[in-house]
Coordinates of C-alpha atoms and ligand atoms in Angstrom, one line a residue:
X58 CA 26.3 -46.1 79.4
X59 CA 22.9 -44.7 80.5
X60 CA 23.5 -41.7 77.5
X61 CA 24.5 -44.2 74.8
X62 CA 21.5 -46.1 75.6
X63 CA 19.2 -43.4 75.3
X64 CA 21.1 -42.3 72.6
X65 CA 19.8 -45.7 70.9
X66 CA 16.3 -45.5 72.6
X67 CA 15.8 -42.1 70.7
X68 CA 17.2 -43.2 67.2
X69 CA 14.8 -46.2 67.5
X70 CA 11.7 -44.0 69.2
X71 CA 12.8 -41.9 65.8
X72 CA 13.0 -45.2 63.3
X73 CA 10.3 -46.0 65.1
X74 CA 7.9 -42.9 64.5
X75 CA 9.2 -42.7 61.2
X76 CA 7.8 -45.8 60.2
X77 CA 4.3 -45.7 61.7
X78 CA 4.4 -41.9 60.0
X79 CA 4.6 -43.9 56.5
X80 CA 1.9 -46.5 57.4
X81 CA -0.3 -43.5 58.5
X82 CA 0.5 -42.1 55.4
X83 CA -0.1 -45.1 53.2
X84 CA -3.3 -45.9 54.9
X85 CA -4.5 -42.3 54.9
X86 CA -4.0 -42.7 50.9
X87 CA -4.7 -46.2 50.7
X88 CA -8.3 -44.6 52.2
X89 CA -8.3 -41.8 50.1
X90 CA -8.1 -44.1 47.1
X91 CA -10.5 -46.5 48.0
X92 CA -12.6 -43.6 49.3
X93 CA -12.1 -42.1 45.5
X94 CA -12.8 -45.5 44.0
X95 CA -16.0 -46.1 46.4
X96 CA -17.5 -42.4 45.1
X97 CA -16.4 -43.2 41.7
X98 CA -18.2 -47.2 41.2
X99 CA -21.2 -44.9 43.1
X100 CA -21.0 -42.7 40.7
X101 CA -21.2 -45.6 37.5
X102 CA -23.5 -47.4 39.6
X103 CA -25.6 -44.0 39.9
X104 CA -25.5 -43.5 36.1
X105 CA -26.3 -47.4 35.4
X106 CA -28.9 -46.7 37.3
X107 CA -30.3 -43.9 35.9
X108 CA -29.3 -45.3 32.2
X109 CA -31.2 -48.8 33.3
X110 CA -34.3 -46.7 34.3
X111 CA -34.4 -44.5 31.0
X112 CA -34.0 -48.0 29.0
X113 CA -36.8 -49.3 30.7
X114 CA -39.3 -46.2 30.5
X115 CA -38.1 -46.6 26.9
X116 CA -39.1 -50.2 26.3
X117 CA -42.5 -49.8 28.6
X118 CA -43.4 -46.6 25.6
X119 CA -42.3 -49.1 23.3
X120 CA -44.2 -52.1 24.5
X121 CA -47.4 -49.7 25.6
X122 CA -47.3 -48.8 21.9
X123 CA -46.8 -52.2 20.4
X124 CA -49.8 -52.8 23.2
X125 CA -52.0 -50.1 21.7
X126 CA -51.3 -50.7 18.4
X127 CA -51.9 -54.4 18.3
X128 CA -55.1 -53.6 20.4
X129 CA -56.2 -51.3 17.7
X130 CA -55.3 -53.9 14.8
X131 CA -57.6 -56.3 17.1
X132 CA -60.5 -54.0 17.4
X133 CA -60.2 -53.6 13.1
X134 CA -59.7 -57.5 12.7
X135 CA -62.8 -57.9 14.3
X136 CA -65.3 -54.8 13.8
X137 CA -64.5 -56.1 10.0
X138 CA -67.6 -57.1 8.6
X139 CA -65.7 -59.5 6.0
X140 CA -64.6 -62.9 7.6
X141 CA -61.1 -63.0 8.0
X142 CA -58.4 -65.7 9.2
X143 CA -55.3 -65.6 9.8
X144 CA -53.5 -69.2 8.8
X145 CA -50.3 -70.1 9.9
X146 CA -47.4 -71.3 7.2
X147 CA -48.5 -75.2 8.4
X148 CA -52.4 -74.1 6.9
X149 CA -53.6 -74.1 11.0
X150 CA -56.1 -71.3 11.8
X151 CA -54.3 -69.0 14.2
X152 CA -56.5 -66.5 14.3
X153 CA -59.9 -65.5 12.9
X154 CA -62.9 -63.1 13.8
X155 CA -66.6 -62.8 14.5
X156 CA -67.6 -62.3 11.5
X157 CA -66.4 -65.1 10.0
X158 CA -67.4 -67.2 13.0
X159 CA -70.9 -65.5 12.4
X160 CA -70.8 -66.6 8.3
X161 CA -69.5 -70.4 8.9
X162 CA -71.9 -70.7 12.0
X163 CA -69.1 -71.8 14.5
X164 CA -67.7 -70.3 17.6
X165 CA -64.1 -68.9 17.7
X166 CA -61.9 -71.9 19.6
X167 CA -64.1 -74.6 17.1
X168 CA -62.2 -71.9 14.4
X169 CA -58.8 -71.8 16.0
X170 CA -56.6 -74.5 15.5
X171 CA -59.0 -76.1 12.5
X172 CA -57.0 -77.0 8.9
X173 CA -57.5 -75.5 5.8
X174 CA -58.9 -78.6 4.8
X175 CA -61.7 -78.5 8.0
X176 CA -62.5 -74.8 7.4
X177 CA -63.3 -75.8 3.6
X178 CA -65.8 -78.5 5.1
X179 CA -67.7 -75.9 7.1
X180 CA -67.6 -73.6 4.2
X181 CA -69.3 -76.1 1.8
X182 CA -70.8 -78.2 4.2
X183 CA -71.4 -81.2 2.0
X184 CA -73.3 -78.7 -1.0
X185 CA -72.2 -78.5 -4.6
X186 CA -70.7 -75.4 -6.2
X187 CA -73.3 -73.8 -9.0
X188 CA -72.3 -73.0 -12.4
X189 CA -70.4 -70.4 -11.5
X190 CA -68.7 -71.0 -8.0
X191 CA -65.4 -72.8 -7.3
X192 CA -65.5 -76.0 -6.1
X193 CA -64.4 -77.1 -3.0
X194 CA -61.2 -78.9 -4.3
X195 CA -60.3 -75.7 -6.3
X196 CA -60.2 -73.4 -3.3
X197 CA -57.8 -76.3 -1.2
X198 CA -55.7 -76.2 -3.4
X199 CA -55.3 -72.7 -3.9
X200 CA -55.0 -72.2 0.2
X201 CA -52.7 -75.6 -0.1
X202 CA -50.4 -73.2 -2.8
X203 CA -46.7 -73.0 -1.5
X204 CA -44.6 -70.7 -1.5
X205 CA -44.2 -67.5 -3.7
X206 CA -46.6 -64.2 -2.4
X207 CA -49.5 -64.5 -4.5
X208 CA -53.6 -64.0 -4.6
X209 CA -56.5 -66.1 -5.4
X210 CA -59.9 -64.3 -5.9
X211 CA -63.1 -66.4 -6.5
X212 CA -67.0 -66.6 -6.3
X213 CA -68.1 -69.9 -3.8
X214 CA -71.8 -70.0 -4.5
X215 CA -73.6 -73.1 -3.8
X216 CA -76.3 -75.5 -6.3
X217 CA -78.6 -75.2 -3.5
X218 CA -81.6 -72.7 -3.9
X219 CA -81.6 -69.5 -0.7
X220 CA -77.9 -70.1 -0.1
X221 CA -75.2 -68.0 0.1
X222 CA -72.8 -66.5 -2.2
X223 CA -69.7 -65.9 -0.9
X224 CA -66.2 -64.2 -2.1
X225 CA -63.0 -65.4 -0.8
X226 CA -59.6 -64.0 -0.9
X227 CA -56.7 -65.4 0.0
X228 CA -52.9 -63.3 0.2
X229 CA -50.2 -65.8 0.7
X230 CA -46.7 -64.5 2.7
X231 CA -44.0 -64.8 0.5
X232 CA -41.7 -67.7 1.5
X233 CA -45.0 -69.4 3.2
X234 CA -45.1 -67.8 6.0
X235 CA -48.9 -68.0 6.5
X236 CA -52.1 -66.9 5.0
X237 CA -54.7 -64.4 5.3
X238 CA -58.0 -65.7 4.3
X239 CA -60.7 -63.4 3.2
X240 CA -64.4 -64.1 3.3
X241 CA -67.1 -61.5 1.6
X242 CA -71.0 -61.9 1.8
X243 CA -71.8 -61.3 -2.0
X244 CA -75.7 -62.6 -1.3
X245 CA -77.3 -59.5 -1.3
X246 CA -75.1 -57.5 -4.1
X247 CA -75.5 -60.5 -6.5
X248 CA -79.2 -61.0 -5.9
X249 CA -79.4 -57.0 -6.2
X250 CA -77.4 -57.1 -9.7
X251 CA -79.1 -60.4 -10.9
X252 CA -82.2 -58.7 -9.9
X253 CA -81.1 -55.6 -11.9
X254 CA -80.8 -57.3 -15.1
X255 CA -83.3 -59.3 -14.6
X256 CA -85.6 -56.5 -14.4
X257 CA -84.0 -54.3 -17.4
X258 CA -84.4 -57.3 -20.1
X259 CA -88.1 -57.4 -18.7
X260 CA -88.5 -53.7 -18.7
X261 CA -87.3 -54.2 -22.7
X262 CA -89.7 -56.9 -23.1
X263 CA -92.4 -55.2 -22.3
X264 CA -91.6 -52.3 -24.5
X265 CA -91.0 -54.0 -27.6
X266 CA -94.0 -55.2 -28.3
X267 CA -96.1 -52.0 -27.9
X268 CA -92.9 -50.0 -30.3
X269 CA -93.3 -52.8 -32.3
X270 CA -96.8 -52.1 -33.4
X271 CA -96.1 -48.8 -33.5
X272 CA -93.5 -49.1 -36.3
X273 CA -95.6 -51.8 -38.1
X274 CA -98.2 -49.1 -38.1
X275 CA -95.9 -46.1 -39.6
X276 CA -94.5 -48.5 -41.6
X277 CA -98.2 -49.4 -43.7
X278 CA -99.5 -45.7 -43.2
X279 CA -96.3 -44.4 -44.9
X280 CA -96.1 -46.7 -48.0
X281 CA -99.6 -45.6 -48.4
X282 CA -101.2 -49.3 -48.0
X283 CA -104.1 -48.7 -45.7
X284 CA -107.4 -47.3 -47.4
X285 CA -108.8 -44.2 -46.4
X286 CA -111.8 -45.8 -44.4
X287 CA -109.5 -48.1 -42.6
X288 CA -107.6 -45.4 -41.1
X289 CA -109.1 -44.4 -38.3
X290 CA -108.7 -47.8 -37.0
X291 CA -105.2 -47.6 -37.3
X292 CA -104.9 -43.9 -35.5
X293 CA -106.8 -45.5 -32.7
X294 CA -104.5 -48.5 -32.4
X295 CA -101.2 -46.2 -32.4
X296 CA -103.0 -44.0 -29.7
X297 CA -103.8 -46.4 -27.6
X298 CA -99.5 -47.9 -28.2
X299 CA -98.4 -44.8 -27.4
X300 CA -100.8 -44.6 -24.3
X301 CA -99.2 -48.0 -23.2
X302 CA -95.7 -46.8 -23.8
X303 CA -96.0 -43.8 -21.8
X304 CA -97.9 -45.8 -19.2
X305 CA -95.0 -48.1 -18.5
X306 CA -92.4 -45.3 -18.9
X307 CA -94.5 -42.6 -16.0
X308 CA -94.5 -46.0 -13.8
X309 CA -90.9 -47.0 -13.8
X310 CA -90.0 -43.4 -13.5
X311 CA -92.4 -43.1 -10.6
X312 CA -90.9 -46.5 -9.2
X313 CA -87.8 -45.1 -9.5
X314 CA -88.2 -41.6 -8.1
X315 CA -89.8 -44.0 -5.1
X316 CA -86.5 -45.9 -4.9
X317 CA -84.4 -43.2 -5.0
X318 CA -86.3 -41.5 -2.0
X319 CA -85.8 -45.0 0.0
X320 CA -82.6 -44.2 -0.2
X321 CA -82.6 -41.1 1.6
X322 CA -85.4 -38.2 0.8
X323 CA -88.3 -39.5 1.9
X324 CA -90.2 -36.8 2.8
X325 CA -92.3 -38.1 6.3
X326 CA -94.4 -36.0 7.9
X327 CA -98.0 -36.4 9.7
X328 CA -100.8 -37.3 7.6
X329 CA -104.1 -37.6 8.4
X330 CA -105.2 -40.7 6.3
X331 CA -109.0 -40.0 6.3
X332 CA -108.4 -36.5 4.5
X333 CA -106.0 -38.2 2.4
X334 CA -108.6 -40.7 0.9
X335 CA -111.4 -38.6 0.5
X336 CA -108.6 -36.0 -1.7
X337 CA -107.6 -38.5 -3.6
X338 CA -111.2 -39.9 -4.4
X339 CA -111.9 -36.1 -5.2
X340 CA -109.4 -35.8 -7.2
X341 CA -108.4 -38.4 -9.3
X342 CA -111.9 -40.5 -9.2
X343 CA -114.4 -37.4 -9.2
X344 CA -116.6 -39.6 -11.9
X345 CA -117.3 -42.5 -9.7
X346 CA -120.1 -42.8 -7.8
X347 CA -119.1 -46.3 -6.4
X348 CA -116.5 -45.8 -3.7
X349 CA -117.5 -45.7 0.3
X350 CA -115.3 -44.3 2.4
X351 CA -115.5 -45.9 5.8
X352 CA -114.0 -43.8 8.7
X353 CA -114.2 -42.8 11.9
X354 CA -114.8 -38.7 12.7
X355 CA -111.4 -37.7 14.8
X356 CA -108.7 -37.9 12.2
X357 CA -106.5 -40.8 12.0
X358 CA -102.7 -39.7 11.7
X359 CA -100.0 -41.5 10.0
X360 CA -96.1 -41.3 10.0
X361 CA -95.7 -40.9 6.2
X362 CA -94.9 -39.1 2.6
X363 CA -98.2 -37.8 1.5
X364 CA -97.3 -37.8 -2.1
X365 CA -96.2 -41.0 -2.0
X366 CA -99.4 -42.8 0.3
X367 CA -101.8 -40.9 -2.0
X368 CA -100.3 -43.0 -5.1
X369 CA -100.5 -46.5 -3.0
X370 CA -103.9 -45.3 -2.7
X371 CA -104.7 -44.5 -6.1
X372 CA -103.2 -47.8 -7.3
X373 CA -105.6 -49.4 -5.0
X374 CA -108.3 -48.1 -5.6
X375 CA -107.6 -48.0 -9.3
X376 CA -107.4 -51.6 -9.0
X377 CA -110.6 -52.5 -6.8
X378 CA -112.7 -50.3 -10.2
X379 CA -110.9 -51.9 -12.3
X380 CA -111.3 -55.8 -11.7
X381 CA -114.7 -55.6 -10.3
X382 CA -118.4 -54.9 -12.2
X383 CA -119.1 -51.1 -12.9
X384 CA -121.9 -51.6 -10.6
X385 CA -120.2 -53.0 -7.8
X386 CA -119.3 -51.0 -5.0
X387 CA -115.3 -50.6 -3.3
X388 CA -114.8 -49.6 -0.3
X389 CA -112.1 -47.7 1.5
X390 CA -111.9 -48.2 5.4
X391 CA -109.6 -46.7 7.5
X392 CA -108.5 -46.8 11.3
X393 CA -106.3 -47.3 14.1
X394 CA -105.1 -50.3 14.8
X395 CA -102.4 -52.0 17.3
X396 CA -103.2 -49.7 20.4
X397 CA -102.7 -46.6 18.4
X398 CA -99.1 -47.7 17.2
X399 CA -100.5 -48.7 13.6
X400 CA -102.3 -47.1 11.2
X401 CA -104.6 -49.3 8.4
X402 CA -105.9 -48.5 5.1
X403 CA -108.0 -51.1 3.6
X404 CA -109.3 -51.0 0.0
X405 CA -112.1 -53.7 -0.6
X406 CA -114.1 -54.9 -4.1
X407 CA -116.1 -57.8 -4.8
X408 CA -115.0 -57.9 -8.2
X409 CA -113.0 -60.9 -9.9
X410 CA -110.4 -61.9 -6.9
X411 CA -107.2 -64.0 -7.5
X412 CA -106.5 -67.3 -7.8
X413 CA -103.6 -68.5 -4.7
X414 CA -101.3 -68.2 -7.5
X415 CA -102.2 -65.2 -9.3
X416 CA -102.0 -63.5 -5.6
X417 CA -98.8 -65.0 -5.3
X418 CA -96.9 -63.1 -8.2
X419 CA -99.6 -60.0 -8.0
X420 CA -96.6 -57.4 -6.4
X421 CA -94.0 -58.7 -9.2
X422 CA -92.8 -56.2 -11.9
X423 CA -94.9 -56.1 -14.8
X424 CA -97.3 -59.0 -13.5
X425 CA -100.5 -59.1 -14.9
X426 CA -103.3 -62.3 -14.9
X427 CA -103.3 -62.2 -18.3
X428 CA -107.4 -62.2 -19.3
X429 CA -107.9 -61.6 -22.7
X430 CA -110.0 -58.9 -23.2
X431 CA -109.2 -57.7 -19.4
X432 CA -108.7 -53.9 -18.7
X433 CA -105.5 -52.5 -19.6
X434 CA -102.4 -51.9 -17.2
X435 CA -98.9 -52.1 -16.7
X436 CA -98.5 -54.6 -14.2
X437 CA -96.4 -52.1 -12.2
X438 CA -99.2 -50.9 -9.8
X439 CA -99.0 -53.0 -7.1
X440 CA -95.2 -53.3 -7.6
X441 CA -95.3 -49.6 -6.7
X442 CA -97.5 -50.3 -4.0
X443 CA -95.2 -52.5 -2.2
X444 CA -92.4 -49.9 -2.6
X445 CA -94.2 -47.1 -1.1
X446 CA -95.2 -49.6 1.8
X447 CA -91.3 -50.9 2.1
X448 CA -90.4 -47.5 2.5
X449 CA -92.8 -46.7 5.2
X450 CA -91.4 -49.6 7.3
X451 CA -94.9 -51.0 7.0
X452 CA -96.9 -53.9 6.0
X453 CA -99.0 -55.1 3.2
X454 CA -102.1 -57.9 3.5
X455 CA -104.0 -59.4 0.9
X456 CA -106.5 -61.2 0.8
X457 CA -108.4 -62.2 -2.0
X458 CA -110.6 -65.4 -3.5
X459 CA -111.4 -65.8 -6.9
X460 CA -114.6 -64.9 -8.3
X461 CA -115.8 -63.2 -4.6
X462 CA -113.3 -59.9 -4.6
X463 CA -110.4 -58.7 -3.0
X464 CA -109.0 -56.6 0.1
X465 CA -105.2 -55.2 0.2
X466 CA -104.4 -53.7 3.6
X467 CA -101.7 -51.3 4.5
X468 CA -101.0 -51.3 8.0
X469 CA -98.5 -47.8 8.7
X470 CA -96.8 -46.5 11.2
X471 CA -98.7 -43.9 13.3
X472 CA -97.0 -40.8 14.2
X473 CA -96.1 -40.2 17.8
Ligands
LIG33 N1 -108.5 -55.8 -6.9 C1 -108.0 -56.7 -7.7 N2 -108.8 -57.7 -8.1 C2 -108.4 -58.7 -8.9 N3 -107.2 -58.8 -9.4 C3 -106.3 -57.8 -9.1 C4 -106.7 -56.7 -8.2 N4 -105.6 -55.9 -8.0 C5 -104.6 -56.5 -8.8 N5 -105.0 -57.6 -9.4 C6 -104.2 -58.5 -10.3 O1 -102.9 -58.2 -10.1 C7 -102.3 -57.7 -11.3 C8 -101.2 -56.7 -11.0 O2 -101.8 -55.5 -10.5 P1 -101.1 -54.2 -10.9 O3 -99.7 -54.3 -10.5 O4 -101.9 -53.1 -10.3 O5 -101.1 -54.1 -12.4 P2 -102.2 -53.6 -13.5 O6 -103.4 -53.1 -12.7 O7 -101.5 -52.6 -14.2 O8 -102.5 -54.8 -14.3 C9 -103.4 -57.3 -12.1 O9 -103.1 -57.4 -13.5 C10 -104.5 -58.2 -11.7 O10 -104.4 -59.4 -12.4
LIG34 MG1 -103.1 -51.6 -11.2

């Protein structure tokens, strides 16, 4: 009995350890499989990791760049010196720069977030186009244009005298997606050309009166029609054209060799002013007895081209002779002014003087009181003058009455 029973006990210790043998087993895999699946989802959690942290290096390049380049554009946009602004596809200023705040008179957020029909206000402000700018209603509807990519270019200059000229562009997005507005200071360029011109039809002007003569002269000398004894007269007349013609032709060429060094050879060096006046009274006034140089002994030193001061000085002089009595004296003074900064010529006549008038236009081109019988000239001296003294950075005074004489100062830099 005792046999059979543990006969049973051992088959069931055996079913027993059999069974607990597979659950060890199955949880020793069931382990190992989690334990595989645990390393492997560490493994893709590692490598999402490490693929999340390369994408986001990537997008912080990608954003720095976009950062840096957009900070670049911004530094362009507004180190433009034209006026630009950016309008959205609605016509709103989104974005605009100094410069055009700078042109219109207006600060940036009074800019931002204005219509294209508020920005054409500020740009007219109530003035009428000249003859040859667009008017106000021209240029809204060209920035009120929809659609297609296109360009407008056009002159807004005002019927007002000392304003601005301006040139706008506008480049429209295709499918009206915004515009880019374009704003040019033409002031300067179109005075300069108008100027140009200006001063070419007056340069022609001038000559064709002396060439004129001239060929009226040839003309009667060569089909033999003056007498003999009337000659001479004639010879003396074309001398004295011809003298005119080269006078004006040595001046503009000296005006323009003056120009061209004002734009970049000046020559500036110390000169010593007092030895400069008394060499060019030496030299190109040796005959007169009338000029008084007034100076004190230690030399007085400008900053300065010595070619070009001895010319001003000539021309001054030149002028003081020439519009006073031939008995009159002229003096020349010169000294230090302005604490040593400034350095003054002054050339002084009591000859004819100037009306306010005639002093007014007396540094214009080819100016000349016209005084019939008057010495000759080309009305280009004291145009010269002024160049020479532009040049210098310095400053020019006159002063002058009619009838009791005039003074012309040059005030020039000393050198340091
Ligand atoms: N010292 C002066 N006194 C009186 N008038 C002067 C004097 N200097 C210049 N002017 C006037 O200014 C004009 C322009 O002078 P300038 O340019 O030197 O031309 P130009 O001497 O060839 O006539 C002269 O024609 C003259 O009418
Ligand atoms: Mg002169």
């Amino acid at each position: 009995m005792w046999r059979i029973l543990a006969t049973v006990g051992d088959g069931v210790r055996e079913s027993l350890s059999n069974t607990s043998q597979r659950s060890l087993t199955i949880i020793v895999l069931f382990g190992l499989v989690s334990s595989l699946l645990i390393v492997r989802l560490h493994l893709i959690q590692a490598r999402t990791m490490r693929e999340l942290v390369a994408l986001a290096e990537r997008e912080a390049v990608i954003s720095n760049g976009l950062r840096r380049k957009k900070e670049r554009l911004r530094t362009l946009f507004q180190a433009m010196p034209d006026g630009v602004a950016a309008l959205r596809h609605d016509r709103v200023i989104d974005e605009a720069n100094d410069a055009l705040c700078e042109m219109l008179g207006v600060s940036l957020s009074q800019l931002r977030g204005a219509t294209h029909r508020e920005f054409v206000q500020l740009l007219y402000r109530g003035r009428q186009p000249s003859r040859h700018g667009c008017s106000a209603a021209e240029l809204l509807a060209e920035l009120d244009r929809p659609g297609a990519a296109t360009e407008f270019a056009a002159l807004v200059e005002f019927d007002v005298p000392d304003s601005p000229t301006y040139e706008v562009r506008l480049v429209h997005a295709a499918n009206g997606n915004g515009t880019v507005l374009v704003l040019r200071d033409m002031t300067d360029r179109i005075r300069h050309e108008r100027m140009k011109s200006h001063f070419v039809s007056t340069v022609a002007h001038e000559l064709k009166s002396p060439m004129a003569s001239v060929a009226g002269y040839a003309e009667l000398l060569a089909e033999n029609m003056v007498p003999q004894d009337k000659r001479p007269r004639i010879y003396q007349a074309l001398r004295s054209r011809a003298a005119q013609i080269n006078g004006i032709l040595s001046d503009l060429l000296d005006l323009a060799r003056i120009e061209a060094r004002s734009t970049g050879q000046a020559e500036m060096q110390k000169v010593d002013m007092n030895s400069l006046a008394r060499s060019v009274v030496a030299n190109a006034f040796s005959e007169e007895r009338r000029i008084r140089i007034v100076a004190a002994r230690e030399p007085v030193i400008a900053r300065g081209d010595r070619q070009q001061l001895e010319r001003a000085i000539r021309n001054l002089i030149d002028n003081a002779l020439k519009y006073s009595e031939p008995q009159s004296a002229v003096e020349v003074a010169i000294a230090a002014a302005d604490a040593g900064d400034k350095v003054s010529i002054c050339v002084l006549d009591k000859g004819i003087g100037m009306t306010q008038e005639e002093a007014h236009m007396a540094f214009n081109c080819f100016y000349r009181a016209g005084r019939p019988g008057g010495p000759s000239g080309t009305g280009l001296g004291l145009t010269i003058v002024r160049q020479i003294v532009l040049q210098h950075c310095g400053e020019i005074v006159l002063d002058t009455e009619s009838g009791r004489g005039t003074s012309v100062t040059l005030h020039l830099p000393a050198a340091a």
